[in-house]
mmCIF file of C-alpha atoms and ligand atoms in Angstrom:
data_model
loop_
_atom_site.group_PDB
_atom_site.id
_atom_site.type_symbol
_atom_site.label_atom_id
_atom_site.label_comp_id
_atom_site.label_asym_id
_atom_site.label_seq_id
_atom_site.Cartn_x
_atom_site.Cartn_y
_atom_site.Cartn_z
ATOM 1 C CA MET A 23 -11.025 28.973 54.417
ATOM 2 C CA VAL A 24 -12.090 26.813 51.533
ATOM 3 C CA ARG A 25 -15.620 26.633 50.263
ATOM 4 C CA ASP A 26 -18.126 24.121 51.637
ATOM 5 C CA ALA A 27 -18.197 22.732 48.129
ATOM 6 C CA ALA A 28 -14.757 21.246 48.807
ATOM 7 C CA LYS A 29 -14.347 17.742 47.474
ATOM 8 C CA GLU A 30 -17.764 17.591 45.821
ATOM 9 C CA THR A 31 -17.379 16.057 42.383
ATOM 10 C CA ILE A 32 -17.291 18.847 39.897
ATOM 11 C CA PRO A 33 -17.422 18.214 36.125
ATOM 12 C CA LEU A 34 -13.802 19.307 35.673
ATOM 13 C CA LEU A 35 -12.659 16.613 38.062
ATOM 14 C CA THR A 36 -14.446 13.683 36.481
ATOM 15 C CA ARG A 37 -12.567 10.937 34.690
ATOM 16 C CA TYR A 38 -12.292 10.895 30.916
ATOM 17 C CA LYS A 39 -10.881 8.367 28.482
ATOM 18 C CA MET A 40 -9.014 10.100 25.681
ATOM 19 C CA GLY A 41 -8.100 7.417 23.181
ATOM 20 C CA HIS A 42 -5.783 5.062 25.037
ATOM 21 C CA LEU A 43 -5.092 7.584 27.828
ATOM 22 C CA GLU A 44 -7.141 7.268 31.009
ATOM 23 C CA LEU A 45 -7.405 10.788 32.375
ATOM 24 C CA SER A 46 -8.421 11.255 35.993
ATOM 25 C CA HIS A 47 -9.633 14.838 35.426
ATOM 26 C CA ARG A 48 -10.161 17.396 32.670
ATOM 27 C CA VAL A 49 -7.890 20.257 33.740
ATOM 28 C CA VAL A 50 -5.186 20.372 31.058
ATOM 29 C CA LEU A 51 -1.973 22.425 31.175
ATOM 30 C CA ALA A 52 -2.107 24.593 28.032
ATOM 31 C CA PRO A 53 1.091 25.009 26.008
ATOM 32 C CA LEU A 54 3.074 27.915 27.482
ATOM 33 C CA THR A 55 6.277 29.322 26.022
ATOM 34 C CA ARG A 56 8.587 30.179 28.922
ATOM 35 C CA CYS A 57 11.925 30.884 27.172
ATOM 36 C CA ARG A 58 14.159 29.115 29.678
ATOM 37 C CA SER A 59 15.784 26.489 27.430
ATOM 38 C CA TYR A 60 19.298 27.886 27.082
ATOM 39 C CA GLY A 61 20.817 27.372 23.657
ATOM 40 C CA GLN A 62 17.487 25.774 22.612
ATOM 41 C CA VAL A 63 18.236 22.788 24.850
ATOM 42 C CA PRO A 64 15.642 21.947 27.544
ATOM 43 C CA GLN A 65 17.084 22.389 31.037
ATOM 44 C CA PRO A 66 16.758 20.482 34.331
ATOM 45 C CA HIS A 67 14.614 23.284 35.816
ATOM 46 C CA ALA A 68 11.916 22.352 33.291
ATOM 47 C CA ALA A 69 11.629 18.958 35.019
ATOM 48 C CA ALA A 70 10.799 20.748 38.265
ATOM 49 C CA TYR A 71 8.341 23.111 36.544
ATOM 50 C CA TYR A 72 6.402 20.442 34.673
ATOM 51 C CA SER A 73 6.401 17.880 37.474
ATOM 52 C CA GLN A 74 4.988 20.529 39.835
ATOM 53 C CA ARG A 75 2.004 20.717 37.471
ATOM 54 C CA ALA A 76 1.701 16.957 36.960
ATOM 55 C CA THR A 77 -0.986 14.905 38.704
ATOM 56 C CA SER A 78 -1.790 11.233 38.454
ATOM 57 C CA GLY A 79 -3.915 10.897 35.313
ATOM 58 C CA GLY A 80 -3.516 14.578 34.378
ATOM 59 C CA LEU A 81 -2.635 15.883 30.903
ATOM 60 C CA LEU A 82 0.156 18.378 30.261
ATOM 61 C CA ILE A 83 1.006 19.999 26.938
ATOM 62 C CA SER A 84 4.548 21.316 26.630
ATOM 63 C CA GLU A 85 5.621 24.771 25.570
ATOM 64 C CA ALA A 86 5.939 25.208 21.827
ATOM 65 C CA THR A 87 9.068 23.371 20.694
ATOM 66 C CA ASP A 88 11.052 24.295 17.583
ATOM 67 C CA VAL A 89 11.077 21.699 14.804
ATOM 68 C CA SER A 90 14.207 23.045 13.078
ATOM 69 C CA PRO A 91 16.798 25.849 13.203
ATOM 70 C CA THR A 92 14.521 28.171 11.186
ATOM 71 C CA ALA A 93 11.553 27.578 13.507
ATOM 72 C CA GLN A 94 12.677 29.930 16.295
ATOM 73 C CA GLY A 95 11.194 33.361 16.984
ATOM 74 C CA TYR A 96 11.702 33.915 20.708
ATOM 75 C CA PRO A 97 14.768 33.643 22.945
ATOM 76 C CA GLU A 98 15.714 30.314 24.510
ATOM 77 C CA THR A 99 12.792 28.248 23.251
ATOM 78 C CA PRO A 100 13.447 24.508 23.276
ATOM 79 C CA GLY A 101 14.027 22.493 20.134
ATOM 80 C CA ILE A 102 13.556 18.849 19.242
ATOM 81 C CA TRP A 103 15.551 18.282 16.073
ATOM 82 C CA THR A 104 18.964 17.298 17.533
ATOM 83 C CA HIS A 105 20.065 14.254 19.502
ATOM 84 C CA GLU A 106 21.179 16.538 22.344
ATOM 85 C CA GLN A 107 17.715 18.106 22.582
ATOM 86 C CA VAL A 108 16.000 14.716 22.577
ATOM 87 C CA GLU A 109 18.310 13.492 25.356
ATOM 88 C CA ALA A 110 17.646 16.670 27.350
ATOM 89 C CA TRP A 111 13.871 16.174 27.092
ATOM 90 C CA LYS A 112 14.056 12.606 28.428
ATOM 91 C CA PRO A 113 14.526 13.366 32.153
ATOM 92 C CA ILE A 114 11.824 16.049 31.937
ATOM 93 C CA VAL A 115 9.338 13.637 30.418
ATOM 94 C CA ASP A 116 10.370 11.010 32.996
ATOM 95 C CA ALA A 117 9.722 13.423 35.850
ATOM 96 C CA VAL A 118 6.190 14.023 34.554
ATOM 97 C CA HIS A 119 5.554 10.317 34.044
ATOM 98 C CA ARG A 120 6.763 9.517 37.552
ATOM 99 C CA LYS A 121 3.858 11.634 38.798
ATOM 100 C CA GLY A 122 1.493 9.532 36.679
ATOM 101 C CA ALA A 123 0.653 12.318 34.224
ATOM 102 C CA PHE A 124 0.608 12.226 30.418
ATOM 103 C CA PHE A 125 2.797 14.622 28.468
ATOM 104 C CA ILE A 126 2.284 15.918 24.931
ATOM 105 C CA CYS A 127 4.959 17.884 23.063
ATOM 106 C CA GLN A 128 3.709 20.899 21.132
ATOM 107 C CA ILE A 129 5.727 21.217 17.921
ATOM 108 C CA TRP A 130 5.898 24.500 16.017
ATOM 109 C CA HIS A 131 7.482 26.672 13.425
ATOM 110 C CA VAL A 132 7.016 30.411 13.968
ATOM 111 C CA GLY A 133 7.333 31.346 10.290
ATOM 112 C CA ARG A 134 7.481 35.130 9.939
ATOM 113 C CA ALA A 135 7.072 35.735 13.706
ATOM 114 C CA SER A 136 10.844 35.906 13.954
ATOM 115 C CA THR A 137 13.790 38.150 13.261
ATOM 116 C CA ASN A 138 16.981 37.741 11.274
ATOM 117 C CA GLU A 139 18.872 37.344 14.573
ATOM 118 C CA PHE A 140 17.083 34.083 15.312
ATOM 119 C CA GLN A 141 17.615 32.686 11.837
ATOM 120 C CA PRO A 142 20.620 30.660 10.667
ATOM 121 C CA ASP A 143 23.184 32.994 9.040
ATOM 122 C CA GLY A 144 20.898 35.977 9.666
ATOM 123 C CA GLN A 145 18.583 34.977 6.850
ATOM 124 C CA ALA A 146 15.028 36.260 6.484
ATOM 125 C CA PRO A 147 12.353 34.308 8.374
ATOM 126 C CA ILE A 148 10.144 32.200 6.112
ATOM 127 C CA SER A 149 6.415 32.471 5.533
ATOM 128 C CA SER A 150 3.531 32.119 3.102
ATOM 129 C CA THR A 151 4.108 35.744 2.195
ATOM 130 C CA ASP A 152 6.820 38.378 2.074
ATOM 131 C CA LYS A 153 4.653 40.793 4.073
ATOM 132 C CA GLN A 154 6.018 41.778 7.452
ATOM 133 C CA ILE A 155 3.995 41.709 10.682
ATOM 134 C CA SER A 156 3.154 45.277 11.670
ATOM 135 C CA PRO A 157 5.237 46.408 14.673
ATOM 136 C CA ASP A 158 3.493 45.934 18.006
ATOM 137 C CA PRO A 159 3.313 49.344 19.735
ATOM 138 C CA GLU A 160 2.645 47.703 23.127
ATOM 139 C CA SER A 161 5.610 45.356 23.267
ATOM 140 C CA GLY A 162 7.817 47.332 20.881
ATOM 141 C CA MET A 163 8.450 44.035 19.074
ATOM 142 C CA VAL A 164 9.503 44.374 15.445
ATOM 143 C CA TYR A 165 9.575 41.193 13.372
ATOM 144 C CA SER A 166 11.817 41.027 10.315
ATOM 145 C CA LYS A 167 10.604 41.074 6.752
ATOM 146 C CA PRO A 168 9.964 37.462 5.766
ATOM 147 C CA ARG A 169 10.767 35.574 2.607
ATOM 148 C CA ARG A 170 7.968 33.770 0.813
ATOM 149 C CA LEU A 171 8.598 30.008 0.745
ATOM 150 C CA ARG A 172 9.014 28.500 -2.698
ATOM 151 C CA THR A 173 6.657 25.635 -3.508
ATOM 152 C CA GLU A 174 9.471 23.114 -3.674
ATOM 153 C CA GLU A 175 10.702 24.071 -0.179
ATOM 154 C CA ILE A 176 7.468 23.061 1.538
ATOM 155 C CA PRO A 177 8.002 19.272 1.616
ATOM 156 C CA GLY A 178 11.246 19.873 3.543
ATOM 157 C CA ILE A 179 9.349 21.690 6.275
ATOM 158 C CA VAL A 180 6.656 19.030 6.391
ATOM 159 C CA ASP A 181 9.535 16.645 6.950
ATOM 160 C CA ASP A 182 10.870 18.787 9.813
ATOM 161 C CA PHE A 183 7.525 18.355 11.598
ATOM 162 C CA ARG A 184 7.608 14.618 10.897
ATOM 163 C CA ARG A 185 11.100 14.295 12.360
ATOM 164 C CA ALA A 186 10.191 16.419 15.381
ATOM 165 C CA ALA A 187 7.244 14.105 16.076
ATOM 166 C CA ARG A 188 9.441 11.030 15.779
ATOM 167 C CA ASN A 189 11.954 12.624 18.158
ATOM 168 C CA ALA A 190 9.233 13.539 20.654
ATOM 169 C CA ILE A 191 8.143 9.919 20.845
ATOM 170 C CA GLU A 192 11.788 8.890 21.183
ATOM 171 C CA ALA A 193 12.099 11.339 24.093
ATOM 172 C CA GLY A 194 9.191 9.548 25.775
ATOM 173 C CA PHE A 195 6.308 11.964 25.134
ATOM 174 C CA ASP A 196 2.856 10.363 24.898
ATOM 175 C CA GLY A 197 2.123 12.284 21.737
ATOM 176 C CA VAL A 198 2.556 15.564 19.898
ATOM 177 C CA GLU A 199 0.390 18.596 19.362
ATOM 178 C CA ILE A 200 0.850 20.279 15.987
ATOM 179 C CA HIS A 201 0.757 24.039 16.546
ATOM 180 C CA GLY A 202 -1.603 25.289 13.874
ATOM 181 C CA ALA A 203 -2.712 28.344 15.851
ATOM 182 C CA HIS A 204 -1.881 31.938 16.855
ATOM 183 C CA GLY A 205 -0.421 33.313 13.653
ATOM 184 C CA TYR A 206 2.589 30.999 13.326
ATOM 185 C CA LEU A 207 3.767 29.308 10.141
ATOM 186 C CA LEU A 208 0.936 26.851 9.521
ATOM 187 C CA GLU A 209 -1.683 29.479 10.239
ATOM 188 C CA GLN A 210 0.109 32.020 8.036
ATOM 189 C CA PHE A 211 -0.674 29.654 5.183
ATOM 190 C CA MET A 212 -4.218 28.834 6.341
ATOM 191 C CA LYS A 213 -5.605 32.358 6.670
ATOM 192 C CA ASP A 214 -6.432 34.492 3.660
ATOM 193 C CA GLY A 215 -5.187 37.689 5.354
ATOM 194 C CA THR A 216 -1.618 36.325 5.312
ATOM 195 C CA ASN A 217 -1.860 34.032 2.309
ATOM 196 C CA ASP A 218 -3.302 36.379 -0.289
ATOM 197 C CA ASP A 219 -0.816 36.388 -3.123
ATOM 198 C CA ARG A 220 0.364 32.841 -3.783
ATOM 199 C CA ASP A 221 -0.537 31.308 -7.105
ATOM 200 C CA ASP A 222 0.744 27.783 -6.406
ATOM 201 C CA GLU A 223 -1.196 24.890 -4.831
ATOM 202 C CA TYR A 224 -0.546 26.375 -1.370
ATOM 203 C CA GLY A 225 -2.465 29.603 -1.975
ATOM 204 C CA GLY A 226 -5.814 30.826 -3.220
ATOM 205 C CA SER A 227 -8.712 28.515 -2.325
ATOM 206 C CA LEU A 228 -9.423 27.385 1.225
ATOM 207 C CA GLU A 229 -8.315 23.894 0.300
ATOM 208 C CA ASN A 230 -5.032 25.213 -1.093
ATOM 209 C CA ARG A 231 -4.349 27.435 1.900
ATOM 210 C CA CYS A 232 -4.901 24.521 4.286
ATOM 211 C CA ARG A 233 -2.827 22.120 2.202
ATOM 212 C CA PHE A 234 0.438 22.714 4.087
ATOM 213 C CA ALA A 235 -1.137 22.149 7.505
ATOM 214 C CA VAL A 236 -2.991 19.087 6.227
ATOM 215 C CA GLU A 237 0.238 17.676 4.790
ATOM 216 C CA VAL A 238 1.924 18.185 8.158
ATOM 217 C CA VAL A 239 -0.918 16.407 9.970
ATOM 218 C CA ASP A 240 -0.849 13.540 7.464
ATOM 219 C CA ALA A 241 2.933 13.143 7.678
ATOM 220 C CA VAL A 242 2.975 13.237 11.476
ATOM 221 C CA VAL A 243 0.072 10.773 11.715
ATOM 222 C CA HIS A 244 1.871 8.487 9.305
ATOM 223 C CA GLU A 245 5.030 8.706 11.377
ATOM 224 C CA VAL A 246 3.731 8.226 14.923
ATOM 225 C CA GLY A 247 0.104 7.084 14.537
ATOM 226 C CA ALA A 248 -3.144 9.063 14.847
ATOM 227 C CA ARG A 249 -3.597 8.072 18.491
ATOM 228 C CA ARG A 250 -0.509 10.114 19.314
ATOM 229 C CA VAL A 251 -1.426 13.281 17.412
ATOM 230 C CA GLY A 252 -3.369 16.316 18.576
ATOM 231 C CA VAL A 253 -3.797 19.558 16.639
ATOM 232 C CA ARG A 254 -4.240 23.111 17.939
ATOM 233 C CA LEU A 255 -6.164 25.639 15.851
ATOM 234 C CA SER A 256 -7.393 29.196 16.414
ATOM 235 C CA PRO A 257 -9.537 30.248 13.454
ATOM 236 C CA PHE A 258 -10.993 33.272 15.283
ATOM 237 C CA VAL A 259 -7.809 34.619 16.840
ATOM 238 C CA ASP A 260 -6.090 37.567 15.124
ATOM 239 C CA PHE A 261 -2.721 37.357 16.871
ATOM 240 C CA LEU A 262 0.308 38.501 14.793
ATOM 241 C CA ASP A 263 -1.872 40.061 12.086
ATOM 242 C CA CYS A 264 -3.121 36.625 11.093
ATOM 243 C CA VAL A 265 -6.797 36.909 10.193
ATOM 244 C CA ASP A 266 -9.205 35.078 7.957
ATOM 245 C CA SER A 267 -12.292 36.497 6.302
ATOM 246 C CA ASP A 268 -14.297 33.330 7.075
ATOM 247 C CA PRO A 269 -12.986 31.676 10.247
ATOM 248 C CA LEU A 270 -16.009 29.406 10.542
ATOM 249 C CA ALA A 271 -15.406 27.862 7.115
ATOM 250 C CA LEU A 272 -11.692 27.569 7.874
ATOM 251 C CA GLY A 273 -12.270 25.765 11.169
ATOM 252 C CA GLU A 274 -14.895 23.476 9.668
ATOM 253 C CA TYR A 275 -12.659 22.543 6.756
ATOM 254 C CA MET A 276 -9.755 21.728 9.068
ATOM 255 C CA VAL A 277 -11.975 19.620 11.331
ATOM 256 C CA GLN A 278 -13.136 17.623 8.297
ATOM 257 C CA GLN A 279 -9.515 17.013 7.414
ATOM 258 C CA LEU A 280 -8.742 15.860 10.945
ATOM 259 C CA ASN A 281 -11.723 13.511 10.849
ATOM 260 C CA ARG A 282 -10.025 11.608 8.014
ATOM 261 C CA HIS A 283 -7.702 10.197 10.669
ATOM 262 C CA GLU A 284 -9.626 7.753 12.779
ATOM 263 C CA GLY A 285 -8.597 7.819 16.408
ATOM 264 C CA LEU A 286 -6.770 11.165 16.232
ATOM 265 C CA LEU A 287 -5.854 12.017 19.826
ATOM 266 C CA TYR A 288 -7.651 15.383 20.007
ATOM 267 C CA CYS A 289 -8.612 18.677 18.438
ATOM 268 C CA HIS A 290 -7.664 21.680 20.578
ATOM 269 C CA MET A 291 -9.199 25.045 19.778
ATOM 270 C CA VAL A 292 -8.746 28.526 21.166
ATOM 271 C CA GLU A 293 -11.715 30.842 21.761
ATOM 272 C CA PRO A 294 -11.835 34.312 20.190
ATOM 273 C CA ARG A 295 -10.679 37.168 22.386
ATOM 274 C CA MET A 296 -12.794 37.830 25.467
ATOM 275 C CA ALA A 297 -15.766 40.046 24.716
ATOM 276 C CA ASN A 298 -17.295 42.708 26.942
ATOM 277 C CA VAL A 299 -20.950 41.872 27.472
ATOM 278 C CA ASP A 300 -23.042 43.932 29.920
ATOM 279 C CA GLY A 301 -19.843 45.359 31.377
ATOM 280 C CA ARG A 302 -18.394 41.900 32.084
ATOM 281 C CA ARG A 303 -15.598 40.167 30.227
ATOM 282 C CA GLN A 304 -17.012 36.976 28.799
ATOM 283 C CA ILE A 305 -15.768 34.012 26.810
ATOM 284 C CA PRO A 306 -17.467 34.168 23.401
ATOM 285 C CA HIS A 307 -18.048 30.355 23.220
ATOM 286 C CA ARG A 308 -17.763 30.183 19.453
ATOM 287 C CA LEU A 309 -16.275 26.709 19.206
ATOM 288 C CA LEU A 310 -19.473 24.665 19.299
ATOM 289 C CA PRO A 311 -19.726 24.013 15.515
ATOM 290 C CA PHE A 312 -16.196 22.586 15.556
ATOM 291 C CA ARG A 313 -16.828 20.540 18.684
ATOM 292 C CA LYS A 314 -19.944 19.087 17.046
ATOM 293 C CA ALA A 315 -18.182 18.360 13.760
ATOM 294 C CA PHE A 316 -15.077 16.742 15.255
ATOM 295 C CA ASN A 317 -15.268 12.971 15.804
ATOM 296 C CA GLY A 318 -12.882 12.733 18.753
ATOM 297 C CA THR A 319 -11.835 14.456 21.961
ATOM 298 C CA PHE A 320 -12.239 18.230 21.992
ATOM 299 C CA ILE A 321 -10.184 20.623 24.121
ATOM 300 C CA ALA A 322 -11.253 24.266 24.546
ATOM 301 C CA ALA A 323 -8.961 27.047 25.788
ATOM 302 C CA GLY A 324 -8.971 30.779 26.314
ATOM 303 C CA GLY A 325 -10.100 32.673 29.393
ATOM 304 C CA TYR A 326 -11.473 29.761 31.410
ATOM 305 C CA ASP A 327 -11.664 29.657 35.198
ATOM 306 C CA ARG A 328 -13.151 27.064 37.569
ATOM 307 C CA GLU A 329 -16.732 28.159 37.093
ATOM 308 C CA GLU A 330 -16.615 28.503 33.317
ATOM 309 C CA GLY A 331 -14.673 25.258 32.964
ATOM 310 C CA ASN A 332 -17.233 23.326 34.996
ATOM 311 C CA LYS A 333 -20.011 24.834 32.986
ATOM 312 C CA VAL A 334 -18.614 23.905 29.576
ATOM 313 C CA VAL A 335 -17.698 20.365 30.604
ATOM 314 C CA GLY A 336 -21.096 19.954 32.283
ATOM 315 C CA ASP A 337 -22.823 21.206 29.112
ATOM 316 C CA HIS A 338 -20.715 18.932 26.843
ATOM 317 C CA TYR A 339 -19.492 21.999 24.994
ATOM 318 C CA THR A 340 -16.037 20.433 25.359
ATOM 319 C CA ASP A 341 -14.454 17.311 26.811
ATOM 320 C CA LEU A 342 -11.403 18.961 28.347
ATOM 321 C CA VAL A 343 -10.375 22.517 29.212
ATOM 322 C CA ALA A 344 -6.809 23.795 28.822
ATOM 323 C CA TYR A 345 -5.674 26.436 31.299
ATOM 324 C CA GLY A 346 -2.794 28.763 30.498
ATOM 325 C CA ARG A 347 -2.182 31.638 32.843
ATOM 326 C CA LEU A 348 -4.009 30.127 35.826
ATOM 327 C CA PHE A 349 -2.005 26.892 35.611
ATOM 328 C CA LEU A 350 1.210 28.855 35.103
ATOM 329 C CA ALA A 351 0.616 30.604 38.439
ATOM 330 C CA ASN A 352 -0.991 27.676 40.279
ATOM 331 C CA PRO A 353 1.058 24.501 40.010
ATOM 332 C CA ASP A 354 -1.658 22.687 41.983
ATOM 333 C CA LEU A 355 -4.554 24.046 39.913
ATOM 334 C CA PRO A 356 -6.624 20.798 39.817
ATOM 335 C CA ARG A 357 -6.317 20.489 43.600
ATOM 336 C CA ARG A 358 -7.283 24.120 44.124
ATOM 337 C CA PHE A 359 -10.328 23.553 41.917
ATOM 338 C CA GLU A 360 -11.200 20.490 43.980
ATOM 339 C CA LEU A 361 -10.974 22.471 47.203
ATOM 340 C CA GLY A 362 -12.548 25.610 45.791
ATOM 341 C CA ALA A 363 -9.406 27.288 47.127
ATOM 342 C CA PRO A 364 -8.299 30.816 46.173
ATOM 343 C CA LEU A 365 -5.810 31.124 43.333
ATOM 344 C CA ASN A 366 -2.367 32.728 43.161
ATOM 345 C CA LYS A 367 -2.306 35.742 40.853
ATOM 346 C CA TYR A 368 -0.068 35.484 37.835
ATOM 347 C CA ASN A 369 2.762 37.910 37.291
ATOM 348 C CA ARG A 370 2.868 38.853 33.629
ATOM 349 C CA SER A 371 6.360 40.362 33.877
ATOM 350 C CA THR A 372 7.888 36.918 34.550
ATOM 351 C CA PHE A 373 5.973 34.970 31.903
ATOM 352 C CA ILE A 374 8.798 35.197 29.431
ATOM 353 C CA THR A 375 12.193 35.628 31.076
ATOM 354 C CA GLN A 376 15.262 33.432 31.294
ATOM 355 C CA ASP A 377 15.146 33.021 35.087
ATOM 356 C CA PRO A 378 15.225 29.328 36.076
ATOM 357 C CA VAL A 379 13.181 29.900 39.240
ATOM 358 C CA VAL A 380 11.438 33.268 39.510
ATOM 359 C CA GLY A 381 7.942 33.224 38.036
ATOM 360 C CA TYR A 382 8.623 29.644 36.999
ATOM 361 C CA THR A 383 8.946 27.168 39.861
ATOM 362 C CA ASP A 384 8.345 29.537 42.794
ATOM 363 C CA TYR A 385 4.548 29.894 42.708
ATOM 364 C CA PRO A 386 3.307 28.438 46.033
ATOM 365 C CA PHE A 387 1.147 25.353 46.494
ATOM 366 C CA TYR A 388 -2.041 26.022 48.452
ATOM 367 C CA GLU A 389 -1.607 23.189 50.934
ATOM 368 C CA ASP A 390 1.928 24.198 51.890
ATOM 369 C CA ASN A 391 0.513 27.303 53.570
ATOM 370 C CA ASN A 392 -2.980 26.248 54.590
ATOM 371 C CA HIS A 393 -4.451 23.415 56.589
ATOM 372 C CA VAL A 394 -7.195 21.702 54.689
HETATM 373 C C1 FMN B 411 3.220 33.167 28.614
HETATM 374 C C2 FMN B 411 2.361 32.501 27.585
HETATM 375 C C3 FMN B 411 2.952 31.641 26.668
HETATM 376 C C4 FMN B 411 2.169 30.976 25.721
HETATM 377 N N1 FMN B 411 2.762 30.097 24.865
HETATM 378 C C5 FMN B 411 2.015 29.355 24.014
HETATM 379 C C6 FMN B 411 2.605 28.340 23.224
HETATM 380 O O1 FMN B 411 3.804 28.049 23.316
HETATM 381 N N2 FMN B 411 1.800 27.653 22.385
HETATM 382 C C7 FMN B 411 0.450 27.912 22.283
HETATM 383 O O2 FMN B 411 -0.246 27.271 21.494
HETATM 384 N N3 FMN B 411 -0.126 28.862 23.041
HETATM 385 C C8 FMN B 411 0.605 29.564 23.917
HETATM 386 N N4 FMN B 411 0.007 30.480 24.745
HETATM 387 C C9 FMN B 411 -1.471 30.566 24.765
HETATM 388 C C10 FMN B 411 -2.032 29.664 25.868
HETATM 389 O O3 FMN B 411 -1.810 28.291 25.583
HETATM 390 C C11 FMN B 411 -3.542 29.877 26.074
HETATM 391 O O4 FMN B 411 -4.241 29.524 24.908
HETATM 392 C C12 FMN B 411 -3.848 31.325 26.431
HETATM 393 O O5 FMN B 411 -3.048 31.738 27.529
HETATM 394 C C13 FMN B 411 -5.319 31.518 26.808
HETATM 395 O O6 FMN B 411 -5.671 30.674 27.888
HETATM 396 P P1 FMN B 411 -5.779 31.235 29.396
HETATM 397 O O7 FMN B 411 -6.838 32.285 29.376
HETATM 398 O O8 FMN B 411 -6.201 30.009 30.200
HETATM 399 O O9 FMN B 411 -4.447 31.769 29.795
HETATM 400 C C14 FMN B 411 0.770 31.191 25.672
HETATM 401 C C15 FMN B 411 0.179 32.070 26.585
HETATM 402 C C16 FMN B 411 0.952 32.705 27.538
HETATM 403 C C17 FMN B 411 0.283 33.612 28.550
#
């Protein structure tokens, strides 16, 4: 049984014009690393996975995609620096476009969130710092000790992002999202907890710490045009030991820098961890100052469901809402929201495996099993 509310127009399912892209609804697929790109080459099963989640006028953001051989920190993540990788992305992007959806490629470098095994010739992963991430007792994950990047090496990495963006457009993507969130390379530079001992122009003041990320944004905008560039940031998140003493100032500074680029596609921000308020887990809703300061489309992510998503779009707290785990487990999430239908539960144990089907393309569609 679906709710009586079925098919009523809910805020999440209203149209929205994001730059030159005419979106038919506001339910965005958040970037989700799935580790199924063997040898760092995207595989045909990704076409099935993404096109399952594509709707006419919907917006999908790809899993984080490595910009270079040193960018990798997890098994079988896709890359976008070789011709072979670009060619392998093409049919995947085509499959999404055939459904009428728009597809953005998230480009990243993990920095110190890596191990020697993932690095060319077993070298040390690179970072703002030579401090290692403390081992995670839950996952048992131990990252290798990183090597602090020399000042003169930074332009080369900016160039890796630029080339990755160029390649993403060549592969047919509608744009790129620069991954400046979650404790990976760009954030390692931005936050003072992980960038506390550099004395060059990439360390010290807030402006200096953000310089690398800003240079990446500028280079990518220059390469593919502001209307094709989104940026993801998470000033409040403390993932991978990456914390800042003043996340509000950090976020506001970065938003100002993004505002220099007229027509930038979007700013995508992640909420702080869920908080327990009156015995209930609640989204902290701390992104409002950034939403207000940013001149373009704003995407919020982190813990949203149908009710919370409708509320924040209805309140103009955000323009779009990105869904991670719920979209992972519900390929037809916008349709389920439309119907007020129950959701499949996600299975955490298959989030990150190399299986081409299980936990990937085998989550059921609501209407295959129910008459509506
Ligand atoms: C399996 C998994 C993989 C993820 N991979 C990425 C990623 O590649 N890039 C990224 O920016 N965030 C990644 N995230 C974070 C999600 O995009 C999202 O911000 C997070 O899951 C919170 O949203 P949710 O509560 O809707 O799941 C990942 C999350 C999960 C669960």
